[in-house]
Tab-separated table of N, CA and C in Angstrom:
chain	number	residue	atom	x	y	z
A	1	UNK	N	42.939	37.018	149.343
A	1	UNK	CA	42.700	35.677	149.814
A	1	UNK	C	41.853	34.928	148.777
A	2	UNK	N	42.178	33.724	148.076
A	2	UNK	CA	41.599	33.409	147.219
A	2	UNK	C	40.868	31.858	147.850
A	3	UNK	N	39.510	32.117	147.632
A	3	UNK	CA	38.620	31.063	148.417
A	3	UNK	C	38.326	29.950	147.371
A	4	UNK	N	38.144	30.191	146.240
A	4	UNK	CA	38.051	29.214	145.244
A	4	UNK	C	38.365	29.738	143.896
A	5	UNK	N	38.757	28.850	143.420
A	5	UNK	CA	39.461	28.382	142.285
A	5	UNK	C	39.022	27.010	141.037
A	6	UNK	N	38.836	27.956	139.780
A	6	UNK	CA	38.584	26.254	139.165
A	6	UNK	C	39.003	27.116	137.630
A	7	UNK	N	39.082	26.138	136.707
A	7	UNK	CA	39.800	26.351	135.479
A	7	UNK	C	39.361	27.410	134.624
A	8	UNK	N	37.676	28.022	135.327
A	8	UNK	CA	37.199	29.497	134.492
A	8	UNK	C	36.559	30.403	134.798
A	9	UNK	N	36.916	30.054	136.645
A	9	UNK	CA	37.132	31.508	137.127
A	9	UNK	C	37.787	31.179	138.938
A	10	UNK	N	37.654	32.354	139.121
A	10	UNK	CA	38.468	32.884	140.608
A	10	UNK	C	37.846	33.519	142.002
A	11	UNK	N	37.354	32.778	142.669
A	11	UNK	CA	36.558	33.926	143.618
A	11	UNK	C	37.319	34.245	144.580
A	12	UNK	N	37.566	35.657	145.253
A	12	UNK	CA	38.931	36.317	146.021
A	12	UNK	C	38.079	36.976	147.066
A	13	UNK	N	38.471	37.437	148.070
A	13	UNK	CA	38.367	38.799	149.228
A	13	UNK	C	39.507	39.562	148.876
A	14	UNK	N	38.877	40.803	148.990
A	14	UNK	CA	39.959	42.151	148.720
A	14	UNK	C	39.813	42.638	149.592
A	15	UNK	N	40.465	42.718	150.491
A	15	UNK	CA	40.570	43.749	152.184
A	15	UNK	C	41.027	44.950	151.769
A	16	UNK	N	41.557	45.655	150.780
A	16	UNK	CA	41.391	47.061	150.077
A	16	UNK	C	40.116	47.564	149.925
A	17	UNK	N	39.296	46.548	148.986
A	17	UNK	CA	37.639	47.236	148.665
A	17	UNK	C	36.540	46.528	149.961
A	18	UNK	N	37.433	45.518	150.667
A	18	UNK	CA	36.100	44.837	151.175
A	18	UNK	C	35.074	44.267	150.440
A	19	UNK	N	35.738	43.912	149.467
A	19	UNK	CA	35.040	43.247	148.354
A	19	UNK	C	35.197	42.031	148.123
A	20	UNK	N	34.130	41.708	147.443
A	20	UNK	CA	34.294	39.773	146.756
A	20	UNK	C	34.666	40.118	145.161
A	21	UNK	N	35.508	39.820	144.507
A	21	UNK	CA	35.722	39.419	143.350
A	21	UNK	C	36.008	38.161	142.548
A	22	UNK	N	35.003	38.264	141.538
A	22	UNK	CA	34.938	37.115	140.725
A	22	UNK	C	35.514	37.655	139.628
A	23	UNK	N	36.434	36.573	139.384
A	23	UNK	CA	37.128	36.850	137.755
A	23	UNK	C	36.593	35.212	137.190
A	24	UNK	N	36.182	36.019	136.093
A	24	UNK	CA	35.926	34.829	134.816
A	24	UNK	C	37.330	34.560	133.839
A	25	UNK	N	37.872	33.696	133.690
A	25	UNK	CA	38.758	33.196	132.747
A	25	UNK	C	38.740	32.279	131.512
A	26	UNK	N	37.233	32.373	131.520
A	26	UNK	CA	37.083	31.428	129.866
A	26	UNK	C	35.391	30.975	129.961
A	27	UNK	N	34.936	29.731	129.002
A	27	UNK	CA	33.244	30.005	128.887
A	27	UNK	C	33.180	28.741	129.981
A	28	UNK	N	32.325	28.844	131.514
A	28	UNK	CA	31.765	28.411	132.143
A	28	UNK	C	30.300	27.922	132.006
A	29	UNK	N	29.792	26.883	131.862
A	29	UNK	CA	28.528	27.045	131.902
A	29	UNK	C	27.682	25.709	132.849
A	30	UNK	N	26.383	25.787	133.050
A	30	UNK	CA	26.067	24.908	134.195
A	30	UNK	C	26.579	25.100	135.384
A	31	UNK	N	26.951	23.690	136.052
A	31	UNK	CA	27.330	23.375	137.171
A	31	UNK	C	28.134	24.113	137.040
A	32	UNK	N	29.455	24.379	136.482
A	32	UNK	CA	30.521	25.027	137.004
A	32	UNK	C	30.273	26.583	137.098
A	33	UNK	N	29.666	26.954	136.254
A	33	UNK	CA	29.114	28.609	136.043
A	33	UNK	C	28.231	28.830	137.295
A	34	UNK	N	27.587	27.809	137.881
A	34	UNK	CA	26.821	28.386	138.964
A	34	UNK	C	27.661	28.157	140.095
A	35	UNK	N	28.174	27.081	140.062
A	35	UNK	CA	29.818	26.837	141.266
A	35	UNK	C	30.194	28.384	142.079
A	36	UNK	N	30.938	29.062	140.291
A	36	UNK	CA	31.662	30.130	140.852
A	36	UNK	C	30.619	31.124	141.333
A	37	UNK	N	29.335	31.890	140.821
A	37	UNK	CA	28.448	32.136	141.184
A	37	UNK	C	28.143	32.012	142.961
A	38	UNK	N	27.685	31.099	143.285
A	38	UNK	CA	27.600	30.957	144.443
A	38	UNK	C	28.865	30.687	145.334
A	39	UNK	N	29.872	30.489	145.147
A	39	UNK	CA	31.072	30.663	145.390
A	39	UNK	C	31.413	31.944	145.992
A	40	UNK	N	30.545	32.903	144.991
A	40	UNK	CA	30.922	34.123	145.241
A	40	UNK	C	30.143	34.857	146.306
A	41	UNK	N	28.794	34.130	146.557
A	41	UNK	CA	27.511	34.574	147.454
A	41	UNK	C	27.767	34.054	148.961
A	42	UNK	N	29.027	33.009	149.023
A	42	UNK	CA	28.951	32.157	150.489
A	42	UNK	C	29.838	33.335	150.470
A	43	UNK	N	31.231	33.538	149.458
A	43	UNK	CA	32.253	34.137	150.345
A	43	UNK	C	31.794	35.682	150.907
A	44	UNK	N	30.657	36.513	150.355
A	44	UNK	CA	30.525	37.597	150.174
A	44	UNK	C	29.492	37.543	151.951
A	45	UNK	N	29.276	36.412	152.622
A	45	UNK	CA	27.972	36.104	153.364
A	45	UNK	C	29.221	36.036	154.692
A	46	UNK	N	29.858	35.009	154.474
A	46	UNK	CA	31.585	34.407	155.071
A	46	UNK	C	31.650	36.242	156.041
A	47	UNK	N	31.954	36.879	155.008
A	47	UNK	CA	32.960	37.967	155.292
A	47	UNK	C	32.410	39.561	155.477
A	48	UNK	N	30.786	38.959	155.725
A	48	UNK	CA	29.983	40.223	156.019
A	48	UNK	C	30.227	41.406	155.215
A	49	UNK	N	30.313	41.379	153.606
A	49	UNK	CA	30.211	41.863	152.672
A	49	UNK	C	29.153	42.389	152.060
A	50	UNK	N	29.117	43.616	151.283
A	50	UNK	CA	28.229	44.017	150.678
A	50	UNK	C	28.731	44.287	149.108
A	51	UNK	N	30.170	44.122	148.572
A	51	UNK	CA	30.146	44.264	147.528
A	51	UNK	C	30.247	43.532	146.813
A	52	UNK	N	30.839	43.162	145.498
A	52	UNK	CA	31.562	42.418	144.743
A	52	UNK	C	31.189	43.048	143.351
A	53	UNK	N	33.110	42.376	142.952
A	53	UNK	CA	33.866	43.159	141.849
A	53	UNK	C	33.480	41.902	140.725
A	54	UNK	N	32.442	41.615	139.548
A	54	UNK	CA	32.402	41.100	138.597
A	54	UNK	C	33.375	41.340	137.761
A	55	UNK	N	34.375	40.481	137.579
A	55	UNK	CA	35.734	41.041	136.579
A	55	UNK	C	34.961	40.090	134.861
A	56	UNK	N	34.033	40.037	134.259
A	56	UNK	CA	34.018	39.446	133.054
A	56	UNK	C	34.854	39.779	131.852
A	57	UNK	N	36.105	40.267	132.203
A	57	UNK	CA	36.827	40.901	131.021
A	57	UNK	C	37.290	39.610	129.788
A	58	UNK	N	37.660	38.169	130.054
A	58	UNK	CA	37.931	37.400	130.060
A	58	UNK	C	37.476	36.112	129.818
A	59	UNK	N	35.420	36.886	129.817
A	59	UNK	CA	34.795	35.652	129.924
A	59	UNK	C	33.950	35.376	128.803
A	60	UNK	N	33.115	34.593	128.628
A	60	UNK	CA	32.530	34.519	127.574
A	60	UNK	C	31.211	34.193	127.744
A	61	UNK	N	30.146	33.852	126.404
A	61	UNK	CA	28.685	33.919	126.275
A	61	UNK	C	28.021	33.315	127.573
A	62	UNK	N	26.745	33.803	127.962
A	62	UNK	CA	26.019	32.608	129.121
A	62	UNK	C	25.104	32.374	128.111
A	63	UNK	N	25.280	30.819	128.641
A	63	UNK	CA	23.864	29.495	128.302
A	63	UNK	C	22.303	30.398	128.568
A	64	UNK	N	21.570	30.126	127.760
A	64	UNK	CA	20.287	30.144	128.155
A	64	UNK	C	19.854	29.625	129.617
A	65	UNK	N	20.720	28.244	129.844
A	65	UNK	CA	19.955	27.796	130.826
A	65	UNK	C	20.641	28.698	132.201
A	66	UNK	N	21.760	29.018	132.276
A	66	UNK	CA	22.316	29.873	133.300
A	66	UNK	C	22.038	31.157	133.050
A	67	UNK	N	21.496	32.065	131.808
A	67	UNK	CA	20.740	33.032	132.369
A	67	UNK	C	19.224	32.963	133.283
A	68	UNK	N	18.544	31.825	132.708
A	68	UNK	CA	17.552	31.274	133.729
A	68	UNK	C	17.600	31.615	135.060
A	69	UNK	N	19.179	30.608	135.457
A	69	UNK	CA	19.403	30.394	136.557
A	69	UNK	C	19.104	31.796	137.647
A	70	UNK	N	20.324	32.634	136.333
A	70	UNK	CA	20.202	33.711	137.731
A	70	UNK	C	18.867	34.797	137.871
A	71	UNK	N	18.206	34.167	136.738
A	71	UNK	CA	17.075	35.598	137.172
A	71	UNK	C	16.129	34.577	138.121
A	72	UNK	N	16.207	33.785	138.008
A	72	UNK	CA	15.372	32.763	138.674
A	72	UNK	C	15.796	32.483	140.489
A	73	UNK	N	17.287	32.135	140.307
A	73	UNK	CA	17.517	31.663	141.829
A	73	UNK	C	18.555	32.656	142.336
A	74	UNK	N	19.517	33.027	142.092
A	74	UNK	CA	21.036	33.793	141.336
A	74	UNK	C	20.898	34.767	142.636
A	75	UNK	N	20.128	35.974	141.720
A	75	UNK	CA	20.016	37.401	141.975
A	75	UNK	C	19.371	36.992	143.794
A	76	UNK	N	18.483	36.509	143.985
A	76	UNK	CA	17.916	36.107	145.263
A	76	UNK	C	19.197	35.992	146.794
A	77	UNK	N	19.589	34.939	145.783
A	77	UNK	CA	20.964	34.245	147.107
A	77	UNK	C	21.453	35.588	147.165
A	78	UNK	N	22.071	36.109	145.930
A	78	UNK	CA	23.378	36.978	146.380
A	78	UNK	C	22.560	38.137	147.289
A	79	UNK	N	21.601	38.669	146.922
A	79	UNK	CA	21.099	39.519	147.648
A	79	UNK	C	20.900	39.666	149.301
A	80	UNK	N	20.409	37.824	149.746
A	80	UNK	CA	20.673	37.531	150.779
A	80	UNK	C	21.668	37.144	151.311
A	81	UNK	N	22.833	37.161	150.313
A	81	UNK	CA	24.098	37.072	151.111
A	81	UNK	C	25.170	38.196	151.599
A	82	UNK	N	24.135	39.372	151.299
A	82	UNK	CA	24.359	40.476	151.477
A	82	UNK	C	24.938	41.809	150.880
A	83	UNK	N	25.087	41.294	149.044
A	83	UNK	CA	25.044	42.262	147.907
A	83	UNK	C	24.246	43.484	148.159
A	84	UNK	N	25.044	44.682	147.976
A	84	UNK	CA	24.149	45.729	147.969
A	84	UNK	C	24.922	46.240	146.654
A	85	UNK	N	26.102	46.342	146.513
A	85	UNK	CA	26.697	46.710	144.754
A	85	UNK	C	27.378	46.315	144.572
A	86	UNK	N	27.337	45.823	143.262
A	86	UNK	CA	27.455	44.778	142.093
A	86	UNK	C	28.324	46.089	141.159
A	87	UNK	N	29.850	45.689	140.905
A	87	UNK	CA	30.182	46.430	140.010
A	87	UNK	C	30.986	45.299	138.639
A	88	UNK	N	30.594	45.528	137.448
A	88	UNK	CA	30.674	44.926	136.494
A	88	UNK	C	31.601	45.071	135.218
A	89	UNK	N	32.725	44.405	135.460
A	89	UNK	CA	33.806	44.869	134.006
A	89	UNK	C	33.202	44.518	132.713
A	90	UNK	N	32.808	44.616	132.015
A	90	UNK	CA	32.502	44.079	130.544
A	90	UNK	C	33.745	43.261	130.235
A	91	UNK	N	32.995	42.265	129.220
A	91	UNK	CA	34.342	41.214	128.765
A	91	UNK	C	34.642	42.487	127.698
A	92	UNK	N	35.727	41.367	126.591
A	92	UNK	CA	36.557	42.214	125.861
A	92	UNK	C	35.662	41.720	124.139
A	93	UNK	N	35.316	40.471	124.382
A	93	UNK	CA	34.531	39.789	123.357
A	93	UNK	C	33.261	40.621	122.897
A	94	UNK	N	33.143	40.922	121.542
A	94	UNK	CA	31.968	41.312	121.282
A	94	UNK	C	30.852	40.750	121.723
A	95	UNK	N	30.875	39.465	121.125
A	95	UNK	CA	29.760	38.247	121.407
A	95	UNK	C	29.558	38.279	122.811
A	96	UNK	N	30.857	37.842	124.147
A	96	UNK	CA	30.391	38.332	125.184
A	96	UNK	C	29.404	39.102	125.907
A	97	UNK	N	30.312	40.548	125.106
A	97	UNK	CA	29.490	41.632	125.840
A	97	UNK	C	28.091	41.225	125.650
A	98	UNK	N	27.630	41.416	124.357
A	98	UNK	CA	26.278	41.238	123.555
A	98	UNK	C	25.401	40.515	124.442
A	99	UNK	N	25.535	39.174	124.916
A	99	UNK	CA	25.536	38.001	125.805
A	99	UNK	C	25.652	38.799	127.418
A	100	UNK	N	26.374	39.505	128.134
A	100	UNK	CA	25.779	40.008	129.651
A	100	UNK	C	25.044	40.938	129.499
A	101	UNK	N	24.955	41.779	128.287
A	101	UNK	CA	24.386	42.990	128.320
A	101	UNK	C	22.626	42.260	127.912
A	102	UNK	N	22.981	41.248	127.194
A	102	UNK	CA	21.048	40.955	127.090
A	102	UNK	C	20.586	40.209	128.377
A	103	UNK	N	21.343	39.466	129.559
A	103	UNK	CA	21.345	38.676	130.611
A	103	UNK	C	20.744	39.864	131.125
A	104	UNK	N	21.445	40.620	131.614
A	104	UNK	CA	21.399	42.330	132.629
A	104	UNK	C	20.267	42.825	132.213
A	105	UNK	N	19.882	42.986	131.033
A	105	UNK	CA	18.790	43.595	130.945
A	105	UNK	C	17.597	42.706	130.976
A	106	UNK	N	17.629	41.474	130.795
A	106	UNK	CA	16.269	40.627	130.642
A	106	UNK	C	16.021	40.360	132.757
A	107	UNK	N	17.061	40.623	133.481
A	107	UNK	CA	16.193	40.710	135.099
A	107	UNK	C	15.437	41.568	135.115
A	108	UNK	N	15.509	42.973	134.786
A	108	UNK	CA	14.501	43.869	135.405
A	108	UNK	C	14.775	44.396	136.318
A	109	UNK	N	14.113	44.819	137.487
A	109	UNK	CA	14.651	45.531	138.428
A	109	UNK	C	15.381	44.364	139.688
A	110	UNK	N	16.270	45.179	139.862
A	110	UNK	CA	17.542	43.819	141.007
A	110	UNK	C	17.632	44.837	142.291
A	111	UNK	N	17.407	43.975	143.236
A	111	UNK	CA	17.927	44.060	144.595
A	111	UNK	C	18.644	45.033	145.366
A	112	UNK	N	19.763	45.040	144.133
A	112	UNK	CA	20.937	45.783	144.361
A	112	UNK	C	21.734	46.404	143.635
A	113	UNK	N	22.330	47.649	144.090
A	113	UNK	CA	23.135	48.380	143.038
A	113	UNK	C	24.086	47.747	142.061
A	114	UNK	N	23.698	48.124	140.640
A	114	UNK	CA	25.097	47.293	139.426
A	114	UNK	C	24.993	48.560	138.726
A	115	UNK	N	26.254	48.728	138.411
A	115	UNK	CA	26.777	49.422	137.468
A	115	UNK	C	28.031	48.583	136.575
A	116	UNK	N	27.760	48.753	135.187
A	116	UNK	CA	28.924	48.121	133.902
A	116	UNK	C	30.521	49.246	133.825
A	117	UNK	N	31.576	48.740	133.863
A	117	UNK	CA	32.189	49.621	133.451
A	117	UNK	C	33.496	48.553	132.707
A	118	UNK	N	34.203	49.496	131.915
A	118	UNK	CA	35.274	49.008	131.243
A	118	UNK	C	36.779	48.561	131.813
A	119	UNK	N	37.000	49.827	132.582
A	119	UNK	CA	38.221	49.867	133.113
A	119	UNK	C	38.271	49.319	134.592
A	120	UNK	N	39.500	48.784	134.813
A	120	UNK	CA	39.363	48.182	136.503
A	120	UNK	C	39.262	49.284	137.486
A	121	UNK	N	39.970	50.339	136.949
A	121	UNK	CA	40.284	51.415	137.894
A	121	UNK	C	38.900	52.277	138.092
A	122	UNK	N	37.994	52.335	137.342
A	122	UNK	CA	36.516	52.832	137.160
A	122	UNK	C	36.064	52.308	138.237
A	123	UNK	N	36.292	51.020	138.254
A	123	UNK	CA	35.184	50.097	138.967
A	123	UNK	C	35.416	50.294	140.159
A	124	UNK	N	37.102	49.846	140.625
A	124	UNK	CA	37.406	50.346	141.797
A	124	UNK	C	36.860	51.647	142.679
A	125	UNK	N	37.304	52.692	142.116
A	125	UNK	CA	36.286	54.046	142.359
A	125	UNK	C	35.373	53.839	142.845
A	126	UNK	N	34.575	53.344	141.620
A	126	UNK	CA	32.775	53.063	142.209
A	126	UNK	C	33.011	52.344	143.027
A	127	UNK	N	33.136	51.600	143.260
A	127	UNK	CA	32.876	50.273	144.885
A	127	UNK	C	33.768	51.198	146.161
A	128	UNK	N	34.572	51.780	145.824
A	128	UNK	CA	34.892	52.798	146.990
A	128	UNK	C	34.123	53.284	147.546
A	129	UNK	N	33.940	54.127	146.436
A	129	UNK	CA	32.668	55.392	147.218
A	129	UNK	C	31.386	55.092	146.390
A	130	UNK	N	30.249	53.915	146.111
A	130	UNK	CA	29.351	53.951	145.626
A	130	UNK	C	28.379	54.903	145.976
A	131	UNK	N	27.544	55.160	144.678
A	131	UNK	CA	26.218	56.059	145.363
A	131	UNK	C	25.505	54.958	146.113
A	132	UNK	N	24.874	56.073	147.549
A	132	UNK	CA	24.229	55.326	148.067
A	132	UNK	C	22.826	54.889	147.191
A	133	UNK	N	22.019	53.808	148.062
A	133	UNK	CA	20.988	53.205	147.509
A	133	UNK	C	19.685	54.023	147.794
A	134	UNK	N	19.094	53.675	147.258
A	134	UNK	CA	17.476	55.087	147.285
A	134	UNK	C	16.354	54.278	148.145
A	135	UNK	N	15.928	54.488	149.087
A	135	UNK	CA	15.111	53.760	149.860
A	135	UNK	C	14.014	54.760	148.895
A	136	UNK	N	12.491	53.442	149.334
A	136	UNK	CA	10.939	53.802	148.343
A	136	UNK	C	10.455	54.474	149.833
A	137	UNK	N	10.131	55.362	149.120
A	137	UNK	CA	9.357	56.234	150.548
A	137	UNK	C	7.974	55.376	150.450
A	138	UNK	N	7.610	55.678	151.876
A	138	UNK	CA	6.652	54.763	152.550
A	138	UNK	C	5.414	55.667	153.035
C-alpha cells in the first residue's frame, strides 16, 4: 500500500514484514527530505508499527541541515511513533554511503534498534526475526 509518493522517495506498508518502508530515489533535501521522513513516522503510528525498512540504495548525500534535523527532532518522532527497528540498506554511491554512515554515527545512542545491511534479502531476515531489544536493568 503506498501512502506517499513524491519524485525522491516512496513511503509503503508491507503486510509481509509489517513494516513501513521508505525508498529513497534520488538527493532529497529540506522540506522534501523531512516530508518523506515523517511520512514515514505517521504511516508507521497509522498502522501500529514497530518497524521500518530504510531502502537508501538509490539515494544520495544528506544536507548538514537535515542531519541536524534528525538528531535533533527526527529520531524523537519516529521513536514515538512507535520504531523499535530500523533496518538500513546502504546506498550504492560511495559519497552516499560516506554521508549516512557519518549521519548514523554522529546520533549516538538511538531509541531503537538499527542495523546497516547491503542486500534486501539480509534486511528482510532481520526485520523478521530481529534480536530482541535489551532492557537497562533497574
Amino acid at each position: 500500500m503506498t501512502h506517499f509518493q513524491s519524485k525522491n522517495g516512496v513511503v509503503t506498508w508491507n503486510d509481509e514484514l509489517q513494516s513501513v518502508v521508505i525508498e529513497w530515489k534520488g538527493f532529497a533535501y529540506g522540506q522534501e527530505f523531512q516530508t518523506i521522513l515523517m511520512e514515514g513516522a505517521k504511516l508507521l503510528k497509522q498502522m501500529n508499527g514497530s518497524k521500518v525498512l530504510m531502502d537508501t540504495r538509490n539515494g544520495s548525500a544528506i544536507k548538514a541541515e537535515d542531519k541536524v534535523w534528525i538528531g535533533e527532532f527526527f529520531i524523537r518522532r519516529a521513536f514515538e511513533s512507535g520504531l523499535q527497528y530500523l533496518a538500513l540498506l546502504q546506498p550504492h554511491s560511495v559519497v552516499a554511503k560516506l554521508s549516512l554512515n557519518r549521519t548514523v554515527e554522529g546520533l549516538g545512542t538511538l531509541p531503537y534498534r538499527q542495523e546497516s545491511f547491503t542486500e534486501w534479502d539480509e534486511a528482510v531476515r532481520w526485520l523478521t526475526n530481529p534480536s530482541p531489544l535489551l532492557s537497562a536493568i533497574s
